[in-house]
Amino acid sequence: TVRVRFAPSPTGYLHVGGARTALFNWLLARKAGGVVILRVEDTDRARSSEEATQAILEGLGWLGIDWDIGPLFQSEGVERHRADALGLLEEGKAYRDFADPAAIRAEAEERGVHPSRVAREKADLVAEDESAARAAAGEAFAVRFRVPAGETRFTDLVHGDMRFGNDDIDDLVILRSDGTPVYNLAVVSDDAHMRITHVIRGDDHLSNTPKQVLLYRALGLPEPAFAHVPLILGPDGKRLSKRHGATAVGEYESQGLLPEAMVNFLALLGWSPGDDREIMELDELVAAFSMERVLKKSAVFDSDKLMWLNGKRLAAKPTPELIDTVCARLEAVAGVDRVRLQDAEWMSRLIDLIKSRARTIDDLADQAVPFAADELEYEDKAIAKHWDKDPAVALERLEGLARLWADVDWTEEKLEEGLRGMAESVGIGAGKLIHPLRVALTGRMSSPGIFEVLMLLGKDRSLGRIALGIERTRDLREKRLS
């Protein structure tokens, strides 16, 4: 049975890189009918927090990444980690390091060697019975793993055969002098204890892998298959960071992205289904996923593509599933008619009209404001371009439309027929009427089709807004004349 784990450190938010790692683990396990374990690696007690743990759990929950076992906490296995370290010590595969770390670092720097070489030399000068006696007397010591001569080889599911000369691997501390285990030992002990079959993680962990493989072999534990997935870079080719914009999953949630769009996007960061599909449902991702199609080269986080993908998902999402979310955002906007928000039929018409134009839920709510609000806020650039360039002309055209539609049957067909007829009668294109009208109806430079806008607002609200537009353009004209 395939058994994978996602093992975040609760020292910060759920980064998109961590979310992508969790997703790849989840996809592999779900395709194989395997087990997903969530293990929180909280051994860095000083930097770990309950708040960060909760944020990680909420981020995974929003993405729809569930788990079968957990959350388990690495700190719960400290006694087992310690026993594994002491077992290696008893077998001569590790040694006690009594030296002062600062003195070791100073000597190593002076000699131009790694501190672990100095530590081993000093440890080798101490006979085993003397070492045991000093430990029994209560003298503090760290435990270092004695890296054997030779080389360490393993197969990575992404990178293929990997070889590391052991001369380049330093004797690593596996137990600190205060008795707490170090990451490389703890992770090996935990993965073996949990019977993990596949370790899927970021490329930045590749340098730890030969150390961990050596520990598996020294402890006589079965090794999992390793897969190191490519790092995620910003558009400038540097590792993704806050300078590139949002990097926390929670930030994208608060911006109004859809979780299914985020999952779709993350899956395609460093993996390909082998065809030209870009929009994939979760079950399609599970069916298509394989480690063989994970790329070696780093993936670039393209925010524009994420927004495009989210827009496509948003447009295809059933309107009833969007109403509550949009209403919740609109309720926080000053001037919005709360009664109108409770009209499900009208809200449904509104969202149907604008959702194909939006990229996020926030964007969708923003585009809904002119329709849901009782009072318009006019965009300065809209007034400048379509009213204030020639307020007398804008006034004349709005007055003409107000007269034209005062007694008309309020249907899309009649409204369009009247506007186009008026444009033709005065020898202008229909757009010359539509642009100042759009500003009067929505306060904005752009909107859905003008006749659809008129129908959604209805006759009374439309004529009321045109009348207000007439007042505003008249004021602009008077200002120009004074």
XYZ file of C-alpha atoms in Angstrom:
482
model
C 0.000 0.000 0.000
C 1.257 3.451 -0.928
C 1.726 5.545 2.213
C 2.731 9.196 1.922
C 3.056 12.031 4.372
C 2.847 15.791 4.179
C 5.076 17.157 6.915
C 4.833 20.948 7.263
C 6.715 22.932 9.876
C 4.333 25.121 11.925
C 6.595 28.150 11.863
C 4.622 30.151 9.300
C 1.821 30.121 6.763
C 1.092 27.427 4.169
C 3.263 28.541 1.254
C 2.216 27.693 -2.304
C 5.307 25.468 -2.558
C 4.200 23.487 0.480
C 0.667 23.291 -0.874
C 1.980 21.927 -4.193
C 4.036 19.301 -2.314
C 0.970 18.303 -0.289
C -1.071 18.048 -3.490
C 1.457 15.805 -5.268
C 1.549 13.483 -2.254
C -2.248 13.460 -2.113
C -2.654 12.767 -5.850
C -0.189 9.861 -5.765
C -1.894 8.270 -2.761
C -5.443 8.772 -4.013
C -4.612 7.292 -7.413
C -3.086 4.221 -5.746
C -5.821 3.879 -3.133
C -3.180 4.577 -0.513
C -2.897 6.439 2.775
C -2.164 10.124 3.396
C -0.641 11.062 6.760
C -0.426 14.632 8.017
C 2.561 15.053 10.317
C 3.355 18.427 11.840
C 7.118 18.767 12.312
C 7.097 20.852 15.472
C 10.466 19.982 16.995
C 11.595 23.621 16.668
C 9.584 24.574 19.746
C 10.823 28.168 19.831
C 9.482 28.982 16.359
C 6.457 26.659 16.224
C 3.025 28.041 17.048
C -0.527 26.795 17.367
C -1.622 29.690 15.153
C 0.643 28.529 12.316
C -0.535 24.933 12.735
C -4.150 26.064 12.464
C -3.391 28.189 9.392
C -1.807 25.170 7.677
C -4.779 22.928 8.485
C -7.220 25.568 7.247
C -5.219 26.076 4.048
C -5.233 22.351 3.285
C -8.939 22.193 4.101
C -9.716 25.062 1.725
C -7.817 23.303 -1.067
C -9.727 20.082 -0.400
C -6.570 18.138 0.495
C -7.668 15.699 3.175
C -5.738 13.062 5.098
C -6.415 9.632 6.542
C -4.197 9.789 9.630
C -3.314 12.843 11.682
C -2.512 15.471 12.364
C 0.339 13.756 14.195
C 3.101 15.804 15.808
C 6.796 15.043 15.488
C 7.344 16.113 19.089
C 5.258 13.126 20.203
C 8.012 10.788 18.978
C 10.932 12.341 20.846
C 11.544 9.288 23.054
C 11.683 7.033 19.998
C 14.042 9.454 18.229
C 16.281 9.511 21.293
C 16.268 5.707 21.519
C 17.285 5.445 17.852
C 20.178 7.863 18.408
C 21.391 6.007 21.505
C 21.070 2.710 19.638
C 23.466 4.000 16.986
C 25.783 5.144 19.769
C 25.802 1.688 21.359
C 26.593 0.072 18.006
C 29.541 2.406 17.401
C 27.805 4.076 14.449
C 27.660 7.353 16.356
C 29.842 9.006 18.989
C 29.600 11.415 21.883
C 30.797 14.948 21.205
C 31.755 16.643 24.492
C 33.527 19.568 22.843
C 32.356 23.148 23.210
C 30.657 24.052 19.895
C 32.166 27.547 19.845
C 35.683 26.161 20.333
C 35.093 23.559 17.620
C 33.908 26.227 15.169
C 36.884 28.455 15.930
C 39.413 25.643 15.391
C 37.647 24.485 12.227
C 37.705 28.002 10.826
C 41.393 28.360 11.644
C 42.213 25.042 9.919
C 39.790 25.555 7.027
C 37.874 22.327 7.648
C 34.296 21.457 8.592
C 33.541 21.518 12.349
C 32.464 17.869 12.255
C 35.994 16.812 11.274
C 37.407 18.551 14.323
C 34.652 17.036 16.485
C 35.414 13.505 15.247
C 39.144 13.910 15.803
C 38.586 15.043 19.376
C 36.039 12.279 20.025
C 38.437 9.642 18.697
C 41.014 10.736 21.276
C 38.613 9.764 24.071
C 38.502 6.054 24.939
C 35.048 4.474 25.034
C 35.154 3.731 28.767
C 36.220 7.320 29.498
C 33.449 8.630 27.227
C 30.855 6.491 29.005
C 32.145 7.573 32.416
C 31.958 11.267 31.520
C 28.408 10.784 30.258
C 27.436 8.874 33.409
C 28.864 11.707 35.506
C 26.427 14.093 33.862
C 28.734 15.902 31.453
C 26.744 17.301 28.516
C 27.377 15.867 25.071
C 25.862 15.840 21.616
C 25.598 12.632 19.600
C 27.071 12.713 16.103
C 26.470 10.109 13.406
C 29.740 8.672 12.113
C 29.513 8.912 8.319
C 31.178 5.818 6.805
C 33.700 5.927 3.974
C 32.575 5.381 0.388
C 29.595 6.818 -1.446
C 25.833 6.923 -0.990
C 23.577 6.034 -3.908
C 19.817 6.056 -4.259
C 17.255 6.428 -7.034
C 15.120 9.547 -7.140
C 11.792 9.213 -8.970
C 12.314 12.614 -10.595
C 16.084 12.936 -10.970
C 17.042 9.293 -11.500
C 20.199 7.718 -10.056
C 21.888 9.948 -7.473
C 25.430 9.523 -6.120
C 27.080 11.428 -3.279
C 30.657 10.983 -2.072
C 30.589 10.402 1.674
C 33.706 12.553 2.051
C 31.413 15.494 1.267
C 28.932 14.516 3.998
C 29.812 15.746 7.455
C 29.270 13.807 10.661
C 25.853 15.173 11.502
C 24.567 15.877 14.973
C 21.563 13.604 15.578
C 21.001 14.408 19.262
C 21.728 17.817 20.765
C 23.440 18.210 24.112
C 20.066 19.003 25.707
C 18.775 15.611 24.557
C 16.532 16.882 21.759
C 16.697 15.093 18.390
C 17.786 16.855 15.211
C 15.588 16.980 12.097
C 17.424 14.432 9.937
C 17.174 11.713 12.577
C 13.601 12.571 13.583
C 12.306 12.466 10.020
C 13.929 9.090 9.314
C 12.619 7.628 12.561
C 9.107 8.962 11.918
C 8.919 7.897 8.272
C 10.023 4.373 9.160
C 7.656 4.198 12.142
C 4.749 5.345 9.932
C 5.727 2.903 7.162
C 6.016 5.682 4.592
C 6.615 4.237 1.119
C 7.123 7.484 -0.836
C 8.738 10.730 0.317
C 7.724 13.517 -2.066
C 9.172 16.920 -1.239
C 10.862 19.973 -2.733
C 14.253 20.032 -4.423
C 15.602 22.032 -1.498
C 15.562 18.817 0.566
C 17.758 16.910 -1.889
C 20.962 17.729 0.007
C 19.495 16.131 3.155
C 18.625 12.894 1.407
C 22.060 11.165 1.389
C 22.339 11.867 5.127
C 18.910 10.349 5.697
C 19.671 7.349 3.481
C 22.792 6.680 5.558
C 20.686 6.829 8.729
C 18.088 4.418 7.298
C 20.853 1.960 6.491
C 22.638 2.377 9.815
C 19.362 1.810 11.693
C 18.481 -1.175 9.488
C 15.213 0.454 8.381
C 13.496 0.078 4.982
C 14.073 3.100 2.741
C 11.133 4.829 1.057
C 11.173 5.899 -2.574
C 12.309 9.515 -2.837
C 10.976 12.126 -5.251
C 12.263 15.690 -5.196
C 9.979 17.993 -7.137
C 11.241 21.191 -8.797
C 11.301 24.464 -6.936
C 8.777 27.173 -7.768
C 10.348 30.343 -9.144
C 9.053 33.848 -9.686
C 8.891 35.344 -13.203
C 12.418 36.742 -12.680
C 13.832 33.230 -12.281
C 14.490 33.645 -8.564
C 12.943 31.506 -5.866
C 9.339 32.508 -5.218
C 9.096 34.936 -2.315
C 6.933 37.755 -0.999
C 8.585 40.209 -3.376
C 6.765 38.427 -6.208
C 3.380 39.036 -4.554
C 1.160 36.711 -2.566
C 2.820 33.421 -1.598
C 0.493 32.204 1.162
C -2.458 30.026 0.225
C -4.587 32.033 2.664
C -3.874 35.237 0.746
C -5.318 33.747 -2.422
C -8.363 32.544 -0.527
C -8.968 36.032 0.870
C -8.573 37.550 -2.611
C -11.471 35.432 -3.789
C -9.779 32.681 -5.759
C -11.624 29.407 -6.103
C -9.934 26.424 -4.421
C -10.505 24.245 -7.483
C -8.644 26.804 -9.615
C -5.744 26.941 -7.155
C -5.499 23.133 -7.072
C -5.659 22.967 -10.874
C -2.903 25.590 -11.148
C -0.650 24.012 -8.502
C -0.935 20.582 -10.133
C 0.454 21.992 -13.380
C 3.443 23.608 -11.644
C 6.142 21.096 -12.483
C 3.841 18.340 -13.762
C 2.075 17.720 -17.050
C -0.773 15.345 -17.887
C 0.935 14.544 -21.184
C -1.576 16.395 -23.345
C -2.710 19.987 -23.828
C -5.333 20.044 -21.066
C -5.142 23.125 -18.852
C -8.473 23.001 -17.039
C -8.775 19.756 -15.095
C -11.154 18.577 -12.401
C -9.833 16.870 -9.289
C -10.851 13.393 -10.432
C -9.097 14.018 -13.755
C -5.927 15.080 -11.937
C -6.012 11.918 -9.814
C -6.502 9.717 -12.883
C -3.695 11.379 -14.860
C -1.107 11.860 -12.118
C 2.180 9.981 -12.147
C 5.648 10.802 -10.855
C 7.063 9.957 -14.288
C 5.556 13.163 -15.656
C 6.991 15.433 -12.952
C 9.527 17.742 -14.573
C 13.118 18.182 -13.428
C 13.331 21.879 -14.255
C 11.972 24.516 -11.911
C 8.420 25.727 -12.431
C 7.558 29.418 -12.875
C 4.650 30.817 -10.879
C 2.675 32.786 -13.477
C 0.109 34.926 -11.640
C -1.554 35.958 -14.906
C -2.164 32.326 -15.799
C -3.580 31.648 -12.329
C -6.000 34.559 -12.721
C -6.961 33.418 -16.224
C -7.600 29.918 -14.935
C -9.640 31.251 -12.026
C -11.679 33.412 -14.397
C -12.487 30.396 -16.553
C -13.485 28.411 -13.469
C -15.577 31.290 -12.156
C -17.457 31.687 -15.438
C -18.271 27.971 -15.477
C -19.314 27.772 -11.825
C -23.076 27.392 -11.230
C -24.472 30.767 -10.205
C -26.343 29.466 -7.120
C -22.977 28.416 -5.655
C -21.707 31.998 -5.910
C -24.627 33.985 -4.514
C -23.859 33.653 -0.791
C -20.165 34.430 -1.240
C -20.811 37.507 -3.380
C -23.532 38.761 -1.023
C -21.219 38.388 1.962
C -18.685 40.656 0.282
C -21.320 43.161 -0.862
C -22.734 43.474 2.647
C -19.462 45.090 3.692
C -19.803 47.796 1.009
C -21.358 51.103 2.052
C -24.548 52.068 0.231
C -25.522 48.573 -0.889
C -29.239 47.785 -0.623
C -29.461 44.817 1.775
C -33.036 44.051 0.677
C -31.890 43.674 -2.912
C -29.222 41.191 -1.817
C -31.950 38.978 -0.379
C -33.684 38.753 -3.751
C -32.164 35.474 -4.965
C -33.721 35.725 -8.430
C -32.339 39.230 -8.995
C -28.908 38.296 -7.577
C -28.848 35.295 -9.874
C -29.518 37.530 -12.891
C -26.799 39.928 -11.756
C -24.155 37.232 -11.303
C -25.087 35.586 -14.604
C -24.537 38.948 -16.276
C -21.104 39.716 -14.840
C -19.370 36.455 -13.883
C -17.759 35.858 -17.279
C -16.069 39.272 -16.950
C -14.558 38.619 -13.503
C -11.336 36.857 -12.545
C -11.868 36.463 -8.797
C -14.717 36.564 -6.297
C -13.459 39.986 -5.170
C -13.549 41.146 -8.776
C -17.042 39.699 -9.177
C -18.275 41.523 -6.072
C -16.668 44.763 -7.227
C -18.404 44.534 -10.600
C -21.695 43.906 -8.791
C -21.469 47.082 -6.689
C -22.938 49.546 -9.252
C -26.017 47.338 -9.591
C -26.480 46.532 -5.904
C -25.763 50.034 -4.571
C -28.395 52.755 -4.291
C -25.899 55.506 -5.051
C -23.238 55.424 -7.729
C -19.592 56.242 -7.312
C -18.347 57.611 -10.615
C -14.882 56.750 -11.865
C -12.903 59.915 -12.505
C -11.535 58.540 -15.758
C -15.043 57.665 -16.975
C -16.306 61.196 -16.338
C -13.180 62.720 -17.874
C -13.430 60.689 -21.065
C -17.163 60.468 -21.721
C -18.697 63.507 -20.011
C -16.155 66.211 -19.310
C -14.527 66.275 -22.747
C -17.690 67.932 -24.068
C -20.320 68.165 -21.335
C -22.818 69.961 -23.571
C -22.838 67.068 -26.038
C -23.021 64.452 -23.253
C -25.931 66.378 -21.699
C -27.768 66.588 -25.000
C -27.418 62.846 -25.613
C -28.554 61.830 -22.137
C -31.547 64.179 -22.377
C -32.432 62.677 -25.740
C -32.338 59.132 -24.338
C -34.426 60.152 -21.321
C -37.133 61.555 -23.614
C -36.906 58.576 -25.961
C -37.387 55.969 -23.234
C -39.840 57.792 -20.974
C -42.828 55.848 -22.299
C -41.194 52.927 -24.118
C -41.992 49.260 -23.470
C -38.998 48.253 -21.332
C -37.699 45.340 -23.403
C -34.188 44.785 -24.669
C -35.424 44.812 -28.248
C -37.303 48.134 -27.917
C -34.472 49.816 -26.027
C -31.891 48.832 -28.633
C -34.184 49.767 -31.492
C -34.742 53.237 -29.998
C -31.072 53.950 -29.253
C -29.836 52.843 -32.655
C -32.620 54.793 -34.357
C -31.669 57.931 -32.442
C -27.989 57.502 -33.342
C -28.854 57.099 -37.000
C -31.139 60.142 -36.973
C -28.379 62.437 -35.727
C -25.686 60.811 -37.864
C -23.463 59.259 -35.182
C -22.411 55.745 -34.277
C -24.348 54.003 -31.509
C -21.217 54.005 -29.337
C -21.387 57.802 -29.066
C -24.641 57.345 -27.146
C -23.677 54.167 -25.310
C -20.493 55.550 -23.694
C -22.050 58.511 -21.831
C -25.053 56.308 -21.024
C -22.811 53.633 -19.472
C -21.276 56.234 -17.155
C -24.760 57.382 -16.128
C -25.950 53.828 -15.436
C -22.858 52.303 -13.788
C -20.396 55.115 -13.100
C -17.714 53.081 -14.860
C -15.698 52.888 -18.043
C -16.736 49.328 -18.769
C -19.735 47.140 -18.048
C -21.692 44.255 -19.531
C -23.772 44.955 -22.656
C -25.641 48.227 -22.178
C -29.071 46.801 -22.990
C -28.552 43.955 -20.522
C -27.601 46.582 -17.938
C -30.811 48.512 -18.648
C -32.889 45.370 -18.222
C -31.230 44.371 -14.961
C -31.606 47.841 -13.438
C -35.184 48.122 -14.652
C -36.996 51.182 -15.969
C -37.292 53.255 -12.796
C -33.678 52.823 -11.647
C -32.323 53.316 -15.180
C -34.276 56.530 -15.797
C -33.394 57.752 -12.314
C -29.693 57.271 -13.020
C -29.981 58.929 -16.416
C -31.685 61.897 -14.700
C -28.809 62.082 -12.229
C -26.371 61.927 -15.138
C -28.200 64.839 -16.739
C -27.741 66.864 -13.552
C -24.040 66.008 -13.379
C -23.350 66.838 -17.032
C -25.340 70.063 -16.718
C -23.133 71.033 -13.769
C -20.044 70.216 -15.816
C -21.338 72.360 -18.685
C -22.090 75.302 -16.385
C -18.653 74.989 -14.844
C -17.111 75.055 -18.303
C -19.097 78.200 -19.220
C -18.368 80.121 -16.018
